[in-house]
Coordinates of C-alpha atoms in Angstrom, one line a residue:
M1469 CA -11.0 -55.3 -172.6
G1470 CA -8.0 -57.6 -173.0
V1471 CA -7.4 -60.9 -171.3
K1472 CA -4.6 -59.4 -169.3
K1473 CA -6.9 -57.3 -167.1
Q1474 CA -6.2 -58.3 -163.5
R1475 CA -9.0 -58.6 -161.0
G1476 CA -8.5 -58.5 -157.2
I1477 CA -9.0 -61.4 -154.9
L1478 CA -10.6 -61.3 -151.5
E1479 CA -8.8 -63.8 -149.2
G1480 CA -10.7 -65.3 -146.3
M1481 CA -13.8 -63.9 -144.7
E1482 CA -12.3 -60.5 -143.8
G1483 CA -9.0 -59.7 -145.4
K1484 CA -8.7 -58.1 -148.9
E1485 CA -5.8 -58.5 -151.2
G1486 CA -5.5 -58.2 -155.0
I1487 CA -4.0 -56.7 -158.1
R1488 CA -5.2 -53.2 -158.8
E1489 CA -5.7 -51.8 -162.3
N1490 CA -7.6 -48.8 -163.6
V1491 CA -10.7 -49.5 -165.6
K1492 CA -11.0 -47.4 -168.7
E1493 CA -13.9 -45.0 -168.8
E1494 CA -15.5 -46.5 -171.9
E1495 CA -15.4 -49.9 -170.3
K1496 CA -17.2 -48.5 -167.2
K1497 CA -19.7 -47.0 -169.5
K1498 CA -20.4 -50.4 -171.0
L1499 CA -20.9 -51.8 -167.5
E1500 CA -23.4 -49.0 -166.6
D1501 CA -25.3 -49.5 -169.9
G1502 CA -25.9 -53.1 -169.0
E1503 CA -23.2 -54.8 -171.1
A1504 CA -21.3 -55.8 -168.0
E1505 CA -18.4 -58.2 -168.5
V1506 CA -18.2 -61.5 -166.8
G1507 CA -14.7 -62.7 -166.1
I1508 CA -14.5 -66.4 -166.9
L1509 CA -11.7 -68.5 -165.5
R1510 CA -10.5 -70.7 -168.3
G1511 CA -8.2 -73.3 -167.0
V1512 CA -5.0 -74.2 -168.9
M1513 CA -5.1 -78.0 -169.1
E1514 CA -1.3 -78.7 -168.8
R1515 CA -0.8 -76.3 -165.8
F1516 CA -3.8 -77.6 -164.0
E1517 CA -2.7 -81.1 -164.4
A1518 CA 0.8 -80.2 -163.1
L1519 CA -0.8 -78.6 -160.1
R1520 CA -2.4 -81.9 -159.2
L1521 CA 1.0 -83.6 -159.4
D1522 CA 3.2 -81.0 -157.8
N1523 CA 0.8 -79.0 -155.6
D1524 CA 2.5 -75.7 -156.5
G1525 CA -0.3 -73.8 -158.2
I1526 CA -2.8 -73.7 -161.1
T1527 CA -2.9 -71.5 -164.2
C1528 CA -5.8 -69.6 -165.7
D1529 CA -6.7 -66.7 -167.9
L1530 CA -9.4 -64.1 -167.4
E1531 CA -11.6 -64.4 -170.5
P1532 CA -13.8 -61.4 -171.2
S1533 CA -17.4 -61.9 -172.1
E1534 CA -20.5 -59.7 -172.6
F1535 CA -23.9 -60.5 -171.2
G1536 CA -25.9 -62.2 -173.9
H1537 CA -22.7 -63.4 -175.7
S1538 CA -20.9 -65.3 -173.0
P1539 CA -19.3 -68.7 -173.7
T1540 CA -20.7 -71.6 -171.8
Y1541 CA -19.5 -71.6 -168.2
D1542 CA -20.2 -72.9 -164.7
A1543 CA -20.4 -70.6 -161.6
L1544 CA -18.9 -71.5 -158.3
S1545 CA -20.8 -71.1 -155.0
Y1546 CA -18.6 -71.6 -152.0
A1547 CA -17.5 -70.1 -148.7
W1548 CA -14.3 -68.1 -149.0
G1549 CA -12.7 -69.8 -145.9
E1550 CA -10.6 -68.6 -143.1
Q1551 CA -7.3 -66.8 -143.6
D1552 CA -4.3 -69.0 -143.8
S1553 CA -0.6 -68.1 -143.9
N1554 CA 0.2 -71.0 -146.2
R1555 CA -1.8 -69.8 -149.2
P1556 CA -1.5 -71.5 -152.6
T1557 CA -0.8 -69.5 -155.8
L1558 CA -3.0 -69.0 -158.8
Q1559 CA -1.2 -68.1 -162.0
C1560 CA -3.7 -65.8 -163.6
S1561 CA -2.9 -64.2 -167.0
G1562 CA 0.8 -64.3 -166.2
R1563 CA 0.5 -63.0 -162.7
S1564 CA 0.7 -64.9 -159.4
I1565 CA -2.2 -64.4 -157.0
S1566 CA -2.5 -66.0 -153.6
I1567 CA -5.8 -67.7 -153.0
S1568 CA -7.4 -69.5 -150.1
P1569 CA -6.8 -73.2 -149.8
H1570 CA -10.5 -73.7 -149.9
L1571 CA -10.8 -72.0 -153.3
N1572 CA -7.7 -73.9 -154.5
S1573 CA -9.2 -77.2 -153.7
A1574 CA -12.5 -76.2 -155.4
L1575 CA -10.7 -75.3 -158.7
E1576 CA -8.7 -78.5 -158.5
R1577 CA -11.9 -80.6 -158.0
F1578 CA -13.7 -78.7 -160.7
Y1579 CA -11.0 -79.4 -163.2
R1580 CA -11.0 -83.1 -162.3
S1581 CA -14.7 -83.2 -162.7
W1582 CA -14.4 -81.6 -166.1
E1583 CA -11.8 -84.3 -167.1
N1584 CA -14.2 -87.1 -166.2
D1585 CA -17.3 -85.5 -167.6
D1586 CA -18.7 -87.4 -170.6
A1587 CA -22.0 -85.6 -170.8
A1588 CA -23.3 -84.3 -174.1
D1589 CA -23.1 -80.7 -172.8
R1590 CA -19.6 -81.0 -171.5
L1591 CA -17.7 -77.7 -171.6
P1592 CA -15.1 -77.5 -174.4
Y1593 CA -12.8 -76.0 -171.8
P1594 CA -13.1 -75.9 -168.0
R1595 CA -14.6 -72.4 -167.6
I1596 CA -15.8 -71.3 -164.2
W1597 CA -16.8 -68.0 -162.7
V1598 CA -15.5 -67.2 -159.3
D1599 CA -16.5 -64.0 -157.5
A1600 CA -13.2 -63.5 -155.6
V1601 CA -11.1 -63.5 -158.8
C1602 CA -13.5 -62.3 -161.4
I1603 CA -14.5 -59.2 -159.5
N1604 CA -11.8 -56.7 -158.4
Q1605 CA -12.7 -56.4 -154.7
N1606 CA -10.5 -53.3 -154.4
D1607 CA -12.3 -51.3 -157.0
H1608 CA -15.6 -50.2 -155.4
V1609 CA -17.1 -49.0 -158.7
E1610 CA -16.5 -52.3 -160.5
K1611 CA -17.5 -54.3 -157.4
A1612 CA -20.8 -52.4 -157.2
Q1613 CA -21.6 -52.9 -160.9
Q1614 CA -20.8 -56.6 -160.8
V1615 CA -22.7 -57.2 -157.6
A1616 CA -25.8 -55.7 -159.3
R1617 CA -25.3 -58.3 -162.0
M1618 CA -24.6 -61.2 -159.7
A1619 CA -27.9 -63.0 -160.1
Q1620 CA -27.7 -62.8 -163.9
I1621 CA -24.2 -64.3 -163.8
Y1622 CA -25.5 -67.3 -161.9
T1623 CA -28.7 -67.5 -163.9
R1624 CA -26.8 -67.7 -167.2
A1625 CA -24.4 -70.3 -166.0
R1626 CA -24.7 -73.8 -167.4
R1627 CA -24.5 -75.1 -163.8
V1628 CA -24.0 -73.7 -160.3
I1629 CA -21.3 -75.7 -158.6
V1630 CA -21.6 -75.9 -154.8
W1631 CA -18.3 -76.6 -153.2
L1632 CA -18.5 -77.7 -149.5
G1633 CA -14.8 -78.7 -149.2
E1634 CA -12.8 -81.9 -148.8
H1635 CA -14.2 -84.9 -146.9
E1636 CA -13.9 -84.7 -143.1
N1637 CA -15.9 -85.8 -140.0
G1638 CA -17.6 -88.6 -141.8
S1639 CA -18.9 -86.5 -144.7
E1640 CA -18.5 -89.6 -147.0
L1641 CA -21.4 -91.1 -145.0
A1642 CA -23.5 -87.9 -145.4
M1643 CA -22.9 -87.8 -149.2
Q1644 CA -23.8 -91.5 -149.4
L1645 CA -27.0 -90.9 -147.6
L1646 CA -27.9 -88.1 -150.0
Q1647 CA -27.0 -90.4 -153.0
D1648 CA -29.2 -93.2 -151.5
Y1649 CA -32.1 -90.7 -151.2
A1650 CA -31.6 -89.6 -154.9
T1651 CA -31.6 -93.2 -156.0
A1652 CA -34.6 -94.4 -153.9
F1653 CA -36.8 -91.4 -154.6
P1654 CA -36.1 -90.2 -158.2
D1655 CA -39.5 -88.5 -158.6
V1656 CA -38.9 -86.2 -155.7
V1657 CA -35.3 -85.4 -156.8
R1658 CA -36.6 -84.5 -160.3
D1659 CA -39.2 -82.2 -158.9
E1660 CA -38.1 -79.8 -156.2
S1661 CA -41.5 -78.2 -156.2
A1662 CA -43.3 -81.3 -154.8
P1663 CA -45.4 -80.3 -151.7
A1664 CA -44.0 -81.5 -148.4
D1665 CA -47.2 -83.4 -147.6
E1666 CA -46.8 -85.5 -150.8
L1667 CA -43.2 -86.5 -150.1
Y1668 CA -41.8 -89.5 -148.3
F1669 CA -41.6 -89.2 -144.6
A1670 CA -39.3 -90.3 -141.8
E1671 CA -40.3 -94.0 -141.9
D1672 CA -39.4 -94.1 -145.6
L1673 CA -36.0 -92.4 -145.0
L1674 CA -35.1 -95.0 -142.4
Q1675 CA -35.5 -97.7 -145.1
L1676 CA -32.6 -96.3 -147.0
P1677 CA -29.3 -98.3 -147.0
Q1678 CA -27.8 -95.6 -144.7
G1679 CA -31.1 -94.7 -143.0
Q1680 CA -30.8 -96.9 -139.9
N1681 CA -27.2 -95.7 -139.4
N1682 CA -27.2 -92.9 -136.8
Q1683 CA -23.6 -92.1 -137.8
S1684 CA -24.9 -91.1 -141.3
W1685 CA -27.4 -88.7 -139.9
S1686 CA -24.8 -87.3 -137.5
A1687 CA -22.4 -86.9 -140.4
L1688 CA -25.1 -85.1 -142.4
S1689 CA -25.7 -82.8 -139.4
D1690 CA -21.9 -82.0 -139.4
L1691 CA -22.0 -81.4 -143.1
F1692 CA -24.8 -78.8 -142.7
D1693 CA -22.8 -77.1 -140.0
R1694 CA -20.1 -76.1 -142.4
P1695 CA -19.5 -72.4 -143.1
Y1696 CA -21.1 -72.7 -146.6
F1697 CA -24.6 -73.0 -145.2
K1698 CA -24.2 -70.0 -142.9
R1699 CA -23.1 -67.7 -145.8
R1700 CA -25.6 -65.1 -146.9
W1701 CA -24.6 -64.8 -150.6
V1702 CA -25.4 -68.5 -151.3
L1703 CA -29.1 -67.7 -151.0
Q1704 CA -28.9 -65.7 -154.2
E1705 CA -26.4 -67.9 -155.9
L1706 CA -28.5 -71.1 -155.5
A1707 CA -31.8 -69.4 -156.1
S1708 CA -30.6 -68.0 -159.4
G1709 CA -29.1 -71.2 -160.8
K1710 CA -30.9 -73.3 -163.4
S1711 CA -29.1 -76.5 -162.5
V1712 CA -27.2 -77.0 -159.2
Y1713 CA -24.8 -79.7 -158.2
M1714 CA -23.2 -80.1 -154.8
F1715 CA -19.6 -81.4 -154.4
C1716 CA -17.8 -82.6 -151.3
G1717 CA -14.4 -84.1 -151.9
A1718 CA -14.7 -86.4 -155.0
D1719 CA -18.5 -87.0 -154.4
S1720 CA -21.3 -85.0 -156.0
V1721 CA -25.1 -85.1 -155.8
P1722 CA -27.8 -83.0 -157.5
W1723 CA -29.0 -80.2 -155.2
S1724 CA -32.6 -81.5 -155.5
A1725 CA -31.6 -84.6 -153.5
L1726 CA -30.6 -82.5 -150.6
A1727 CA -33.6 -80.3 -151.0
G1728 CA -36.0 -83.2 -150.9
L1729 CA -34.4 -84.8 -147.9
I1730 CA -34.4 -81.5 -146.0
I1731 CA -38.0 -80.7 -146.7
V1732 CA -39.0 -84.2 -145.5
S1733 CA -36.9 -83.9 -142.4
E1734 CA -38.5 -80.5 -141.5
H1735 CA -42.0 -82.0 -141.8
S1736 CA -41.4 -85.3 -140.0
D1737 CA -40.2 -86.6 -136.7
I1738 CA -36.8 -87.7 -138.0
Y1739 CA -35.0 -85.8 -135.1
D1740 CA -36.8 -88.0 -132.6
M1741 CA -36.4 -91.3 -134.6
V1742 CA -32.6 -91.2 -134.9
E1743 CA -29.8 -90.0 -132.7
G1744 CA -27.3 -87.4 -133.9
P1745 CA -29.1 -84.9 -136.1
D1746 CA -28.8 -81.4 -134.7
R1747 CA -31.9 -79.4 -135.5
E1748 CA -30.0 -76.1 -135.6
S1749 CA -27.5 -77.3 -138.3
F1750 CA -30.4 -78.8 -140.3
Y1751 CA -32.1 -75.4 -140.1
Y1752 CA -29.0 -73.8 -141.7
S1753 CA -29.6 -76.0 -144.8
Y1754 CA -33.3 -75.6 -144.6
T1755 CA -33.0 -71.8 -145.0
V1756 CA -31.1 -72.2 -148.2
V1757 CA -33.5 -74.9 -149.6
R1758 CA -36.6 -72.9 -148.7
T1759 CA -35.1 -69.7 -150.3
R1760 CA -34.6 -71.6 -153.6
Q1761 CA -38.2 -72.9 -153.3
L1762 CA -39.6 -69.4 -152.9
V1763 CA -37.8 -68.1 -155.9
V1764 CA -37.6 -71.0 -158.4
N1765 CA -40.7 -73.1 -157.6
E1766 CA -43.2 -70.6 -156.1
G1767 CA -42.1 -67.4 -157.8
F1768 CA -43.2 -65.2 -154.9
R1769 CA -46.8 -66.1 -155.6
S1770 CA -47.7 -64.4 -152.3
D1771 CA -46.2 -61.1 -151.5
T1772 CA -45.9 -62.2 -147.9
Q1773 CA -43.2 -64.6 -149.1
L1774 CA -40.9 -61.6 -149.3
L1775 CA -41.1 -61.4 -145.5
Q1776 CA -40.3 -65.1 -145.3
L1777 CA -37.2 -64.4 -147.5
Y1778 CA -35.9 -61.7 -145.2
E1779 CA -36.6 -63.9 -142.2
L1780 CA -34.7 -66.8 -143.7
A1781 CA -31.8 -64.6 -144.6
Q1782 CA -31.3 -63.0 -141.2
W1783 CA -29.2 -65.9 -139.8
K1784 CA -26.7 -65.8 -142.7
R1785 CA -23.4 -64.1 -142.5
C1786 CA -21.6 -61.7 -144.8
T1787 CA -18.6 -59.4 -144.3
E1788 CA -20.0 -56.0 -145.5
K1789 CA -23.0 -54.7 -143.6
V1790 CA -24.5 -53.3 -146.8
D1791 CA -24.4 -56.8 -148.3
R1792 CA -27.1 -57.8 -145.7
L1793 CA -29.4 -56.1 -148.3
L1794 CA -27.5 -56.3 -151.6
S1795 CA -27.1 -60.1 -151.2
V1796 CA -30.8 -60.8 -151.7
I1797 CA -31.8 -58.0 -154.2
G1798 CA -31.1 -60.1 -157.2
I1799 CA -33.8 -62.7 -156.3
L1800 CA -36.5 -60.2 -155.4
P1801 CA -39.4 -59.7 -157.8
R1802 CA -38.5 -57.5 -160.8
E1803 CA -40.4 -54.5 -159.5
Y1804 CA -38.1 -54.4 -156.5
R1805 CA -35.0 -54.9 -158.6
V1806 CA -35.9 -52.0 -160.9
I1807 CA -36.4 -49.7 -158.0
S1808 CA -33.1 -50.7 -156.4
V1809 CA -31.2 -49.9 -159.6
A1810 CA -33.0 -46.5 -160.0
A1811 CA -32.3 -45.7 -156.4
G1812 CA -28.6 -46.3 -156.9
I1813 CA -28.2 -48.6 -153.9
F1814 CA -25.3 -50.6 -155.3
D1815 CA -22.7 -48.4 -153.8
Y1816 CA -19.9 -49.5 -151.4
L1817 CA -18.7 -45.9 -150.7
K1818 CA -21.9 -44.7 -148.8
P1819 CA -22.7 -45.6 -145.2
Y1820 CA -24.7 -48.8 -145.2
W1821 CA -27.7 -47.2 -143.4
T1822 CA -28.2 -44.6 -146.2
I1823 CA -28.4 -47.5 -148.7
F1824 CA -31.1 -49.2 -146.6
L1825 CA -33.1 -45.9 -146.6
Q1826 CA -32.6 -45.3 -150.3
F1827 CA -34.1 -48.8 -151.0
V1828 CA -36.9 -48.9 -148.5
K1829 CA -38.7 -45.6 -149.1
P1830 CA -39.5 -46.1 -152.8
I1831 CA -40.7 -49.7 -152.3
M1832 CA -43.2 -48.5 -149.8
E1833 CA -45.3 -47.6 -152.9
I1834 CA -45.6 -51.3 -153.6
N1835 CA -46.7 -52.5 -150.1
L1836 CA -46.0 -51.8 -146.4
H1837 CA -44.2 -55.0 -145.7
S1838 CA -41.1 -53.0 -144.9
L1839 CA -43.0 -51.4 -142.0
S1840 CA -43.6 -54.9 -140.5
L1841 CA -39.9 -55.7 -141.0
A1842 CA -38.9 -52.4 -139.4
G1843 CA -41.1 -53.1 -136.4
A1844 CA -39.6 -56.6 -136.0
C1845 CA -36.0 -55.4 -135.8
K1846 CA -34.3 -56.2 -132.5
T1847 CA -31.7 -53.5 -133.1
R1848 CA -31.5 -50.3 -135.2
H1849 CA -28.9 -47.9 -136.3
P1850 CA -29.5 -44.6 -134.6
N1851 CA -29.6 -42.7 -138.0
L1852 CA -32.5 -44.9 -139.3
P1853 CA -36.1 -43.7 -138.7
S1854 CA -38.4 -46.2 -137.0
W1855 CA -40.2 -47.1 -140.3
C1856 CA -37.0 -48.3 -142.0
P1857 CA -35.7 -51.8 -141.4
D1858 CA -32.1 -52.3 -140.3
F1859 CA -31.2 -55.3 -142.3
T1860 CA -28.2 -56.0 -140.0
S1861 CA -30.7 -56.9 -137.3
E1862 CA -32.4 -60.1 -136.3
F1863 CA -36.2 -60.1 -136.6
T1864 CA -39.0 -61.1 -134.3
Y1865 CA -42.3 -62.5 -135.5
M1866 CA -44.3 -60.5 -138.1
Y1867 CA -48.1 -60.8 -138.2
S1868 CA -48.1 -59.5 -141.8
E1869 CA -46.2 -62.6 -142.8
D1870 CA -49.5 -64.5 -142.5
S1871 CA -51.1 -64.5 -146.0
R1872 CA -54.6 -64.9 -144.5
F1873 CA -54.7 -61.4 -143.0
V1874 CA -55.7 -58.3 -145.0
A1875 CA -56.5 -55.5 -142.7
A1876 CA -56.5 -53.1 -145.6
T1877 CA -56.6 -53.8 -149.3
G1878 CA -54.9 -52.2 -152.3
R1879 CA -51.6 -50.3 -152.5
P1880 CA -50.4 -47.8 -149.9
V1881 CA -51.5 -44.2 -150.0
L1882 CA -48.4 -42.1 -149.5
G1883 CA -48.1 -38.4 -149.2
G1884 CA -45.3 -36.0 -149.9
S1885 CA -42.8 -36.3 -147.1
P1886 CA -40.8 -33.1 -146.4
T1887 CA -37.6 -35.0 -145.6
D1888 CA -36.1 -38.5 -146.2
Q1889 CA -36.6 -39.3 -142.5
I1890 CA -40.4 -38.9 -142.7
L1891 CA -42.8 -41.3 -144.2
Q1892 CA -46.4 -40.0 -144.7
C1893 CA -49.1 -42.7 -144.9
R1894 CA -52.9 -42.6 -145.1
G1895 CA -54.9 -44.6 -142.6
F1896 CA -57.3 -44.5 -139.6
Q1897 CA -57.1 -45.3 -135.9
V1898 CA -58.8 -48.5 -134.5
G1899 CA -57.7 -48.5 -130.9
T1900 CA -55.6 -47.2 -128.0
L1901 CA -53.6 -49.7 -125.8
L1902 CA -54.9 -50.1 -122.3
A1903 CA -52.8 -52.8 -120.7
K1904 CA -50.4 -55.6 -121.8
V1905 CA -49.0 -59.0 -120.6
D1906 CA -45.5 -59.7 -121.8
G1907 CA -44.4 -63.2 -122.8
D1908 CA -40.7 -62.4 -122.8
K1909 CA -40.2 -63.8 -119.3
L1910 CA -41.2 -67.3 -120.5
S1911 CA -38.2 -69.6 -121.0
L1912 CA -39.3 -72.2 -123.6
S1913 CA -37.6 -74.9 -125.6
M1914 CA -38.0 -75.8 -129.2
G1915 CA -40.4 -78.6 -130.1
H1916 CA -42.9 -80.0 -127.6
H1917 CA -42.9 -78.1 -124.3
T1918 CA -42.2 -79.9 -121.0
R1919 CA -44.8 -80.2 -118.2
E1920 CA -43.2 -77.3 -116.4
E1921 CA -43.2 -75.1 -119.5
S1922 CA -46.8 -76.0 -120.2
Q1923 CA -47.7 -74.9 -116.7
E1924 CA -45.7 -71.7 -117.3
I1925 CA -47.7 -70.9 -120.5
L1926 CA -50.9 -71.8 -118.6
L1927 CA -50.2 -69.1 -116.0
W1928 CA -49.5 -66.6 -118.8
E1929 CA -52.8 -67.4 -120.5
R1930 CA -54.6 -67.1 -117.1
T1931 CA -53.1 -63.5 -116.7
C1932 CA -54.2 -62.7 -120.3
Y1933 CA -57.7 -64.0 -119.4
V1934 CA -58.0 -61.8 -116.3
L1935 CA -56.8 -58.8 -118.3
A1936 CA -59.3 -59.5 -121.1
Q1937 CA -62.2 -59.8 -118.5
R1938 CA -61.4 -56.3 -117.2
A1939 CA -61.2 -54.7 -120.6
S1940 CA -63.9 -56.5 -122.6
M1941 CA -67.7 -56.1 -122.5
L1942 CA -68.2 -59.6 -123.8
D1943 CA -70.0 -62.3 -121.9
K1944 CA -68.0 -65.3 -120.7
A1945 CA -68.8 -67.7 -123.5
V1946 CA -68.0 -65.1 -126.2
L1947 CA -64.9 -64.0 -124.3
D1948 CA -63.6 -67.6 -124.1
D1949 CA -64.0 -68.1 -127.8
T1950 CA -62.4 -64.7 -128.6
L1951 CA -59.4 -65.1 -126.4
S1952 CA -58.7 -68.6 -127.6
R1953 CA -58.7 -67.3 -131.2
V1954 CA -56.5 -64.4 -130.4
L1955 CA -53.9 -66.4 -128.6
V1956 CA -53.4 -68.6 -131.7
R1957 CA -53.9 -65.8 -134.2
D1958 CA -56.9 -67.4 -135.9
F1959 CA -54.9 -70.5 -136.7
D1960 CA -58.0 -72.6 -137.2
A1961 CA -60.1 -69.9 -138.8
V1962 CA -61.5 -70.4 -142.3
G1963 CA -63.6 -68.2 -144.6
P1964 CA -63.7 -64.5 -144.6
T1965 CA -64.0 -64.1 -140.8
A1966 CA -62.4 -65.5 -137.7
Y1967 CA -65.5 -67.0 -136.4
E1968 CA -65.8 -70.2 -138.5
Y1969 CA -63.9 -73.3 -137.5
Y1970 CA -62.6 -76.5 -139.1
D1971 CA -64.2 -79.7 -138.1
Q1972 CA -62.9 -81.0 -134.8
R1973 CA -61.4 -84.0 -136.4
T1974 CA -58.8 -81.9 -138.2
T1975 CA -58.0 -79.3 -135.7
W1976 CA -58.9 -78.0 -132.3
H1977 CA -61.7 -75.4 -132.0
K1978 CA -61.0 -74.3 -128.5
I1979 CA -59.1 -75.5 -125.4
M1980 CA -61.0 -75.1 -122.1
T1981 CA -58.9 -75.2 -119.0
E1982 CA -60.5 -77.0 -116.0
S1983 CA -57.6 -76.9 -113.6
Y1984 CA -54.8 -74.4 -113.1
S1985 CA -53.2 -76.3 -110.3
G1986 CA -51.4 -79.1 -112.1
W1987 CA -51.0 -80.5 -115.6
K1988 CA -53.2 -78.7 -118.0
Q1989 CA -56.6 -80.4 -118.3
A1990 CA -58.2 -79.5 -121.6
H1991 CA -61.2 -80.5 -123.7
W1992 CA -62.0 -80.3 -127.4
H1993 CA -65.0 -78.0 -127.7
N1994 CA -67.4 -77.9 -130.7
V1995 CA -68.8 -74.4 -130.8
E1996 CA -71.7 -75.5 -133.0
T1997 CA -73.0 -78.5 -131.0
G1998 CA -71.6 -77.5 -127.6
D1999 CA -70.1 -81.0 -127.2
S2000 CA -66.8 -81.5 -125.5
K2001 CA -64.4 -84.4 -124.8
P2002 CA -61.0 -84.8 -123.2
C2003 CA -58.1 -83.5 -125.2
S2004 CA -54.7 -85.3 -125.3
T2005 CA -51.6 -83.8 -123.8
E2006 CA -50.1 -83.9 -127.3
A2007 CA -52.8 -81.6 -128.6
V2008 CA -52.2 -79.3 -125.6
A2009 CA -48.5 -79.1 -126.5
E2010 CA -49.4 -78.3 -130.1
Y2011 CA -51.7 -75.5 -128.9
D2012 CA -49.0 -74.2 -126.6
K2013 CA -46.6 -74.0 -129.6
L2014 CA -49.1 -71.9 -131.5
V2015 CA -49.9 -69.6 -128.6
L2016 CA -46.2 -68.6 -128.3
I2017 CA -44.8 -68.9 -131.8
D2018 CA -42.2 -66.4 -130.7
G2019 CA -42.1 -66.8 -126.9
E2020 CA -39.4 -64.1 -126.5
D2021 CA -41.6 -61.4 -128.0
T2022 CA -45.3 -62.4 -127.8
T2023 CA -47.2 -59.7 -125.9
F2024 CA -50.9 -59.8 -125.3
F2025 CA -52.7 -56.5 -125.0
T2026 CA -56.2 -55.0 -124.6
T2027 CA -57.5 -51.7 -125.9
V2028 CA -59.6 -48.9 -124.4
Q2029 CA -62.2 -49.9 -126.9
G2030 CA -62.3 -53.5 -125.5
R2031 CA -60.5 -55.3 -128.2
L2032 CA -57.9 -58.0 -127.7
G2033 CA -54.6 -58.3 -129.6
L2034 CA -51.0 -59.4 -129.9
S2035 CA -47.8 -57.5 -130.8
N2036 CA -44.2 -57.3 -129.8
S2037 CA -42.8 -56.6 -126.3
K2038 CA -41.9 -52.9 -127.2
I2039 CA -45.6 -51.8 -127.0
Q2040 CA -46.8 -49.6 -124.1
P2041 CA -50.1 -48.4 -122.7
K2042 CA -51.3 -45.3 -124.6
D2043 CA -49.8 -46.5 -127.9
V2044 CA -52.3 -46.3 -130.7
V2045 CA -53.3 -48.9 -133.3
Y2046 CA -53.8 -47.8 -136.9
V2047 CA -54.9 -49.5 -140.1
L2048 CA -52.7 -48.1 -142.8
Y2049 CA -53.8 -48.5 -146.4
G2050 CA -51.7 -51.1 -148.1
G2051 CA -50.9 -52.9 -144.8
K2052 CA -51.9 -56.6 -144.3
A2053 CA -51.9 -56.1 -140.5
P2054 CA -52.6 -53.1 -138.3
F2055 CA -49.6 -51.2 -136.8
V2056 CA -48.9 -50.1 -133.3
L2057 CA -47.7 -46.4 -133.3
R2058 CA -46.4 -44.2 -130.5
P2059 CA -47.3 -40.5 -130.8
N2060 CA -44.6 -37.9 -130.2
H2061 CA -46.4 -35.3 -128.1
N2062 CA -44.1 -32.4 -129.1
D2063 CA -45.2 -32.5 -132.7
N2064 CA -47.7 -34.3 -135.0
T2065 CA -45.3 -37.3 -135.8
M2066 CA -45.4 -40.9 -134.6
Q2067 CA -42.9 -43.7 -134.2
L2068 CA -43.5 -47.2 -135.5
V2069 CA -43.6 -49.8 -132.7
G2070 CA -44.5 -52.9 -134.8
D2071 CA -47.3 -54.7 -136.6
A2072 CA -50.0 -56.5 -134.6
Y2073 CA -52.9 -58.9 -134.5
L2074 CA -56.1 -57.1 -133.4
D2075 CA -59.4 -59.0 -133.1
G2076 CA -62.1 -57.8 -135.5
V2077 CA -59.7 -56.0 -137.8
M2078 CA -57.6 -58.6 -139.5
Y2079 CA -60.0 -59.4 -142.4
G2080 CA -60.9 -55.8 -143.4
E2081 CA -63.8 -55.5 -141.0
A2082 CA -62.7 -52.0 -139.8
L2083 CA -62.9 -50.6 -143.4
T2084 CA -66.7 -50.9 -143.4
A2085 CA -67.5 -50.6 -139.7
D2086 CA -70.3 -48.2 -138.8
N2087 CA -68.1 -46.5 -136.2
K2088 CA -65.0 -46.3 -138.5
M2089 CA -62.7 -43.4 -137.5
P2090 CA -62.0 -40.8 -140.2
D2091 CA -59.0 -41.2 -142.5
E2092 CA -55.9 -39.1 -141.6
W2093 CA -52.3 -38.6 -142.7
V2094 CA -49.8 -40.3 -140.4
N2095 CA -46.3 -38.9 -140.3
L2096 CA -43.8 -41.6 -139.3
V2097 CA -40.3 -40.7 -138.1

């Protein structure tokens, strides 16, 4: 393919504009066979320099390269920016292409950085890969093929360059704070994988030159509120890169400096110690940092981390609905990536919901995490069955995300489904819902709850207790212990069962309420010795946060069989609870009485089932095929 081949450019977050050109059939064949080309922008030194002086455009060529034989290049990670009527011009292989001001400034800064680079691995020419130019956004075939290779493009790059934009709103202070952190704590910066409890905490951060300056933390909060940290594709771009550097204006810092500071901030009380930081904007950056940790440092050691990835990605934005899935495929474990290619999901011509279905059904053979994800969806396309996640939705809490739980071991047992809309799973019933208490009426704030909110939670717990008394055959002492464990989902359980507790010095064993009329009066209670002592209001607040980890959707329920559990607010009396082979948590299902099918409602916590007890119970129900629609 010659260097004159033109690629389209996508301007802004929504609009598309570019140069169309047919791709030869043999070249498409090469792409399909895995020899996909990577267009590399190779800056022409004289023209680039002239742009800096005259501000009338930059010049580049599209330099073809095959995977495995690519010249050294950097890859740009950036937000495309808003549409602007005053768009700069990129001179690309003799053609003029209008680009966003944001991309224009990124290329200009990249070129200046290359000029000043005296490192041993300095690029011989300023080569950089940019998705908006190197992929023809108007050719759906080429776009799909290149998107399938996106993670490889960023993995093979010498560096991933993060461009946040020019300085504004005090971002110089924010970058200086990150540089101070990198200088003060080089060990943490060198090792992104350091556990949070071994890092430096808030008191150490405030000793930085900029640490006592609230303006610096406020500026950092503003920096994290930029569109870049809200973009979905950056999760894959950053997680794929070997080396990542972040640029804002003329300043740059290694990505690991930001990562270390963010992890420390999330595990400390920095928000309470200084004025200015906005927890929400810090969370935008945390989702990106945590995604890179999951992929690069932890390598998805636990399969429940896949659910964490989907949960982190849900707040990120992208233009195409199908990209809600495609944007994370490249950083999933290899088994998932192979299935996605075989299923042909990289296709921008099909309805997005059919792509979701094509991907989800075959990966059910690996595990049933997608069932948990489907049950956690707040919204769903009407053409999707209940067992298929709608990746355009937000998600509520998933009990399968907790790596301690293993209601059923091994891989799923799937049957032959007559249609694509039916999923046939093997499992057995463990309960029928009798009654429930919704938590969706509670209005709770983040962090420690107020006195009024704690009282509100207390009344909810009281209602749960009354319901449990009616349903359970347990005596009061056992019921108290069981209910306290259920409400916090065995948070303090150790060992193979939920009945063992940590020492009371490290966690609470149980909170006993002595008064429902005012502020919650609670005691630590040691189940082995029977001793109890007053519990601090701080501990009560921590307990409250655990009880309602997702206050909008935490629903307590009892079963006809006398068991206690938690699920989402969609559950109803007469729903049934099943253990499905390959599922880490049990699932609440709703029978369709006109046939032998069921609808998925969501995963659940059910006392006495979460650690595989139901698999060997004397009264275990017989296995059966469950047809989900």
